[in-house]
Amino acid sequence: MDKVVIVTGGSRGIGAATCKLLASQGYAVCVNYRADKTSAEQVVAEIHEAGGRAIAFQADVSLEAEVEALFDATLKIYGSVTHLVNNAGMLFTQMPLVEMSLERFNKVMAANVSSCFLCSRAFLRRVQGPGAIVNVSSAAARTGSPFEYVDYAASKGAMDTLTKGLALEVAAQGIRVNAVRPGFIHTDMHADGGEPGRVERLAAQIPLKRGGQPLEVANAILWLLSDQASYVTGSFIDLAGGR
Ligand code: NAP
C-alpha cells in the first residue's frame, strides 16, 4: 500500500528532518507549514533532488477550515493519507505563570493541542485503516517547565492524554497512536522563547551531556510509524538524553 504522510510544521527543525527521513523511506510527504514558505519549499526541493515525493502546503493547523483544506489537498494529490505526524508547535518568551496573559495561554493551547485534535480527527474521518499517528509532545509534559513556559508544558501534557485516549479508541480499527517526547533539541524554537543558546546552557544538566539533533527525534518517529512498531500503541518514547 502506498504510504502517504502529512507532517504538520514540516518546514523547519524536527518536522523538516522527519519529512526528509520519511521521504527517503518511500513515503509521499505533505510538508505543512504556517508562514515560512521558503523553508518548506527548500525541504520539498531536497526531497525531490533525492528522488522522493513531496509537496508543500500552507495551513495554520490550529484552524479547522485550514486543517480540512490540508487533508483534502493531500488526498486529491496522492489519493490517500495513511500516516500523520502532529509536529507543529510553538512557545512564547520565558516567564513565570503569574505574568502570563490569557491570550498567550489560549494561543499556545490552540497551536499545540487544538491542532493535534483537529488533524487527528481529519485523519480518522478519511482513513479506513490501517494507519498510524505520531504526536510530537515534549519532556516538558513531565517537568512542567517552571519559570519558562508552564503553558507550553501543560499543552504537551494534554497532548499526552490525547495520545493515550485516542490510541484506545482506534486500536480495534488497526490505527496506532503514539508520541515522542523530545528534551532539548537544537532547533529555532528556543529563540522564540527568548534564549537561542538555551540548549547549550542546559547541556551540562543532561545525563548524555549534550542537546539532541532533529534527526535523532525523526528516527523514533519513523520507527513508530512503521510496521516495525506494529504492536506499539498508546506509548511514549522519551528522547531527552536521560532526563
Ligand atoms: P521549530 O523549529 O520552531 O519549527 C516549528 C514548526 O512548526 C515550523 O515548521 C512552523 O511553521 C510550524 N508551526 C508552528 N505553528 C504552526 C501552526 N499553527 N500551523 C502550522 N505549522 C505551524 O520547532 P521544533 O523545535 O522543530 O519543534 C517541533 C515540535 O517539537 C514542536 O511540537 C515542539 O513543541 C516539539 N519539541 C521541541 C523541542 C526542542 O527542544 N526543539 C523539545 C520538545 C518538543 P513555519 O516554519 O511556517 O513557522
Coordinates of C-alpha atoms and ligand atoms in Angstrom, one line a residue:
M1 CA 0.0 0.0 0.0
D2 CA 1.2 3.5 -0.9
K3 CA 2.4 5.4 2.2
V4 CA 1.3 9.0 2.4
V5 CA 2.1 11.1 5.4
I6 CA 1.2 14.6 6.5
V7 CA 3.8 16.2 8.7
T8 CA 2.5 19.4 10.4
G9 CA 5.1 22.0 10.9
G10 CA 7.4 20.3 8.4
S11 CA 9.2 23.3 7.2
R12 CA 11.8 23.6 10.0
G13 CA 13.5 21.8 12.9
I14 CA 12.2 18.3 13.9
G15 CA 9.4 18.4 11.3
A16 CA 11.8 19.1 8.4
A17 CA 14.2 16.3 9.5
T18 CA 11.1 14.0 9.7
C19 CA 9.9 14.9 6.3
K20 CA 13.3 14.2 4.7
L21 CA 13.7 10.9 6.5
L22 CA 10.2 9.6 5.7
A23 CA 10.6 10.6 2.1
S24 CA 13.9 8.6 1.9
Q25 CA 11.9 5.6 3.2
G26 CA 9.3 5.8 0.4
Y27 CA 6.6 8.0 1.9
A28 CA 4.9 10.6 -0.2
V29 CA 5.1 13.6 2.1
C30 CA 2.9 16.6 2.6
V31 CA 5.1 19.3 4.2
N32 CA 2.8 21.6 6.1
Y33 CA 3.9 25.0 7.2
R34 CA 2.2 28.1 8.6
A35 CA 4.3 31.0 7.4
D36 CA 7.8 30.1 6.3
K37 CA 7.1 29.2 2.7
T38 CA 10.8 29.4 1.7
S39 CA 11.9 26.8 4.2
A40 CA 9.0 24.5 3.3
E41 CA 9.9 24.7 -0.4
Q42 CA 13.5 24.0 0.5
V43 CA 12.5 20.8 2.2
V44 CA 10.5 19.8 -0.8
A45 CA 13.4 20.6 -3.2
E46 CA 15.8 18.5 -1.1
I47 CA 13.3 15.6 -1.2
H48 CA 12.9 15.9 -5.0
E49 CA 16.6 16.1 -5.5
A50 CA 17.0 12.8 -3.6
G51 CA 14.3 11.2 -5.8
G52 CA 11.4 11.4 -3.3
R53 CA 7.9 12.6 -3.5
A54 CA 6.7 15.8 -1.6
I55 CA 4.5 18.8 -1.7
A56 CA 4.4 21.9 0.5
F57 CA 1.0 23.1 1.8
Q58 CA 0.3 26.2 3.8
A59 CA -2.2 25.8 6.6
D60 CA -2.5 27.1 10.2
V61 CA -3.3 23.8 11.9
S62 CA -5.0 25.5 14.8
L63 CA -7.8 26.5 12.4
E64 CA -10.5 23.9 11.5
A65 CA -11.1 25.1 7.9
E66 CA -7.3 25.2 7.1
V67 CA -6.9 21.6 8.5
E68 CA -9.7 20.4 6.3
A69 CA -8.1 22.1 3.3
L70 CA -4.7 20.5 4.1
F71 CA -6.2 17.0 4.2
D72 CA -8.4 17.4 1.2
A73 CA -5.4 18.7 -0.9
T74 CA -3.2 15.8 0.2
L75 CA -6.0 13.3 -0.7
K76 CA -6.5 14.9 -4.0
I77 CA -2.8 14.8 -5.0
Y78 CA -1.8 11.4 -3.6
G79 CA -5.1 9.6 -3.5
S80 CA -4.9 8.6 0.2
V81 CA -3.5 9.6 3.6
T82 CA -2.1 6.7 5.6
H83 CA 0.1 8.4 8.3
L84 CA 0.1 11.6 10.3
V85 CA 2.8 13.4 12.4
N86 CA 1.3 16.0 14.7
N87 CA 4.6 18.0 15.0
A88 CA 3.5 21.7 14.7
G89 CA 4.1 23.5 17.9
M90 CA 5.2 26.8 19.4
L91 CA 6.0 28.7 22.6
F92 CA 6.4 32.3 23.7
T93 CA 9.0 34.1 25.8
Q94 CA 10.1 32.6 29.0
M95 CA 8.2 34.0 32.1
P96 CA 6.5 32.7 35.3
L97 CA 2.9 31.8 35.0
V98 CA 1.8 34.7 37.2
E99 CA 2.9 37.1 34.4
M100 CA 1.2 35.3 31.5
S101 CA -1.8 36.7 29.7
L102 CA -4.9 34.6 29.0
E103 CA -4.4 35.5 25.3
R104 CA -1.0 33.9 25.3
F105 CA -2.2 30.8 27.2
N106 CA -5.1 30.3 24.7
K107 CA -2.8 30.8 21.7
V108 CA -0.4 28.1 23.0
M109 CA -3.2 25.7 23.6
A110 CA -4.7 26.3 20.1
A111 CA -1.4 25.9 18.3
N112 CA -0.3 22.8 20.3
V113 CA -3.4 20.9 21.4
S114 CA -6.3 22.1 19.2
S115 CA -4.1 21.4 16.2
C116 CA -3.5 17.8 17.3
F117 CA -7.2 17.3 17.9
L118 CA -8.2 18.8 14.5
C119 CA -5.6 16.9 12.5
S120 CA -6.2 13.6 14.2
R121 CA -10.0 14.0 13.6
A122 CA -9.5 14.9 10.0
F123 CA -7.2 11.9 9.6
L124 CA -9.6 9.5 11.2
R125 CA -12.5 10.8 9.1
R126 CA -10.6 10.0 5.9
V127 CA -8.6 6.9 6.6
Q128 CA -10.1 3.4 6.5
G129 CA -7.2 1.8 8.4
P130 CA -4.6 0.5 8.9
G131 CA -2.7 3.7 9.7
A132 CA -0.6 5.4 12.3
I133 CA -0.3 8.7 14.1
V134 CA 2.7 10.1 16.0
N135 CA 2.3 13.1 18.2
V136 CA 5.4 15.2 19.0
S137 CA 4.9 16.0 22.7
S138 CA 7.8 17.1 24.9
A139 CA 9.7 16.2 28.1
A140 CA 8.1 19.4 29.3
A141 CA 4.9 17.4 29.9
R142 CA 6.9 15.6 32.7
T143 CA 9.0 18.5 34.0
G144 CA 6.4 21.3 33.9
S145 CA 8.9 23.9 32.6
P146 CA 8.6 26.2 35.7
F147 CA 9.6 29.9 35.2
E148 CA 9.9 29.3 31.5
Y149 CA 6.6 28.2 29.9
V150 CA 4.2 26.3 32.1
D151 CA 1.5 27.0 29.4
Y152 CA 3.6 25.1 26.8
A153 CA 4.3 22.2 29.3
A154 CA 0.6 22.0 30.1
S155 CA -0.2 21.8 26.4
K156 CA 2.1 18.9 26.0
G157 CA 0.6 17.2 29.0
A158 CA -2.8 17.5 27.2
M159 CA -1.2 16.1 24.1
D160 CA 0.0 13.0 26.1
T161 CA -3.5 12.4 27.4
L162 CA -5.0 12.8 24.0
T163 CA -2.5 10.3 22.7
K164 CA -3.5 7.7 25.3
G165 CA -7.2 8.1 24.9
L166 CA -7.2 8.2 21.1
A167 CA -5.0 5.2 20.9
L168 CA -7.5 3.2 22.9
E169 CA -10.4 4.4 20.8
V170 CA -9.0 3.4 17.4
A171 CA -6.9 0.4 18.3
A172 CA -9.5 -2.1 17.1
Q173 CA -9.5 -0.3 13.7
G174 CA -5.8 -1.1 13.2
I175 CA -4.8 2.5 13.8
R176 CA -1.9 3.1 16.2
V177 CA -1.3 6.4 18.0
N178 CA 1.9 7.1 19.8
A179 CA 4.0 10.0 20.9
V180 CA 7.6 11.1 21.2
R181 CA 8.8 13.4 24.0
P182 CA 11.9 15.2 22.9
G183 CA 14.1 17.1 25.5
F184 CA 16.4 19.8 24.4
I185 CA 16.8 19.6 20.7
H186 CA 18.9 22.0 18.5
T187 CA 16.2 24.0 16.6
D188 CA 14.9 27.6 16.2
M189 CA 12.3 27.1 18.8
H190 CA 14.5 28.2 21.7
A191 CA 15.0 31.6 20.0
D192 CA 11.2 32.0 20.1
G193 CA 11.4 31.5 23.9
G194 CA 13.9 34.4 24.0
E195 CA 17.0 32.2 24.5
P196 CA 18.7 30.9 21.3
G197 CA 21.5 29.4 23.4
R198 CA 19.2 27.5 25.8
V199 CA 20.3 24.0 24.7
E200 CA 24.0 24.9 25.2
R201 CA 23.2 26.4 28.7
L202 CA 21.5 23.3 29.9
A203 CA 23.7 20.7 28.2
A204 CA 25.7 20.0 31.4
Q205 CA 22.5 19.1 33.3
I206 CA 21.6 16.5 30.6
P207 CA 22.9 13.0 31.5
L208 CA 24.2 12.5 28.0
K209 CA 25.9 16.0 28.3
R210 CA 24.5 17.4 25.0
G211 CA 21.4 18.5 23.3
G212 CA 19.7 16.3 20.7
Q213 CA 19.6 16.6 16.9
P214 CA 16.3 16.8 15.0
L215 CA 17.3 13.6 13.1
E216 CA 17.5 11.7 16.4
V217 CA 13.8 12.5 17.0
A218 CA 12.9 11.8 13.4
N219 CA 14.4 8.3 13.7
A220 CA 12.0 7.5 16.6
I221 CA 9.0 8.9 14.6
L222 CA 10.0 6.8 11.6
W223 CA 10.0 3.7 13.8
L224 CA 6.7 4.4 15.5
L225 CA 5.0 5.0 12.1
S226 CA 6.5 1.8 10.6
D227 CA 5.3 -1.8 10.8
Q228 CA 8.4 -2.4 12.9
A229 CA 6.3 -0.9 15.7
S230 CA 3.2 -3.0 14.8
Y231 CA 2.5 -3.9 18.5
V232 CA 3.1 -0.5 19.9
T233 CA 0.2 1.9 20.6
G234 CA -0.6 4.4 23.3
S235 CA 3.1 4.5 24.1
F236 CA 5.7 7.3 24.6
I237 CA 9.4 7.4 23.6
D238 CA 11.4 9.9 25.6
L239 CA 14.2 11.4 23.6
A240 CA 15.8 13.6 26.3
G241 CA 19.3 12.3 26.8
G242 CA 18.4 10.6 30.0
R243 CA 16.4 13.4 31.6
Ligands
NAP1 P1 10.6 25.0 15.2 O1 12.0 24.7 14.6 O2 10.3 26.2 15.8 O3 9.6 24.6 14.0 C1 8.2 24.7 14.3 C2 7.4 24.3 13.1 O4 6.0 24.3 13.4 C3 7.6 25.2 11.9 O5 7.6 24.3 10.7 C4 6.4 26.1 11.9 O6 6.0 26.6 10.6 C5 5.3 25.1 12.4 N1 4.1 25.7 13.0 C6 4.0 26.3 14.2 N2 2.8 26.7 14.5 C7 2.0 26.2 13.4 C8 0.7 26.2 13.0 N3 -0.2 26.8 13.8 N4 0.3 25.7 11.9 C9 1.2 25.0 11.1 N5 2.5 25.0 11.3 C10 2.9 25.5 12.5 O7 10.3 23.9 16.3 P2 10.9 22.4 16.6 O8 11.8 22.6 17.8 O9 11.3 21.7 15.4 O10 9.5 21.8 17.3 C11 8.7 20.8 16.6 C12 7.9 20.1 17.7 O11 8.8 19.5 18.6 C13 7.0 21.1 18.4 O12 5.8 20.5 18.7 C14 7.8 21.3 19.7 O13 6.9 21.6 20.8 C15 8.4 19.9 19.9 N6 9.5 19.9 20.8 C16 10.7 20.6 20.5 C17 11.7 20.5 21.4 C18 13.0 21.3 21.1 O14 13.9 21.3 22.0 N7 13.2 21.9 20.0 C19 11.6 19.8 22.6 C20 10.5 19.1 22.8 C21 9.4 19.2 21.9 P3 6.7 27.9 10.0 O15 8.1 27.4 9.6 O16 5.8 28.3 8.8 O17 6.7 28.9 11.1

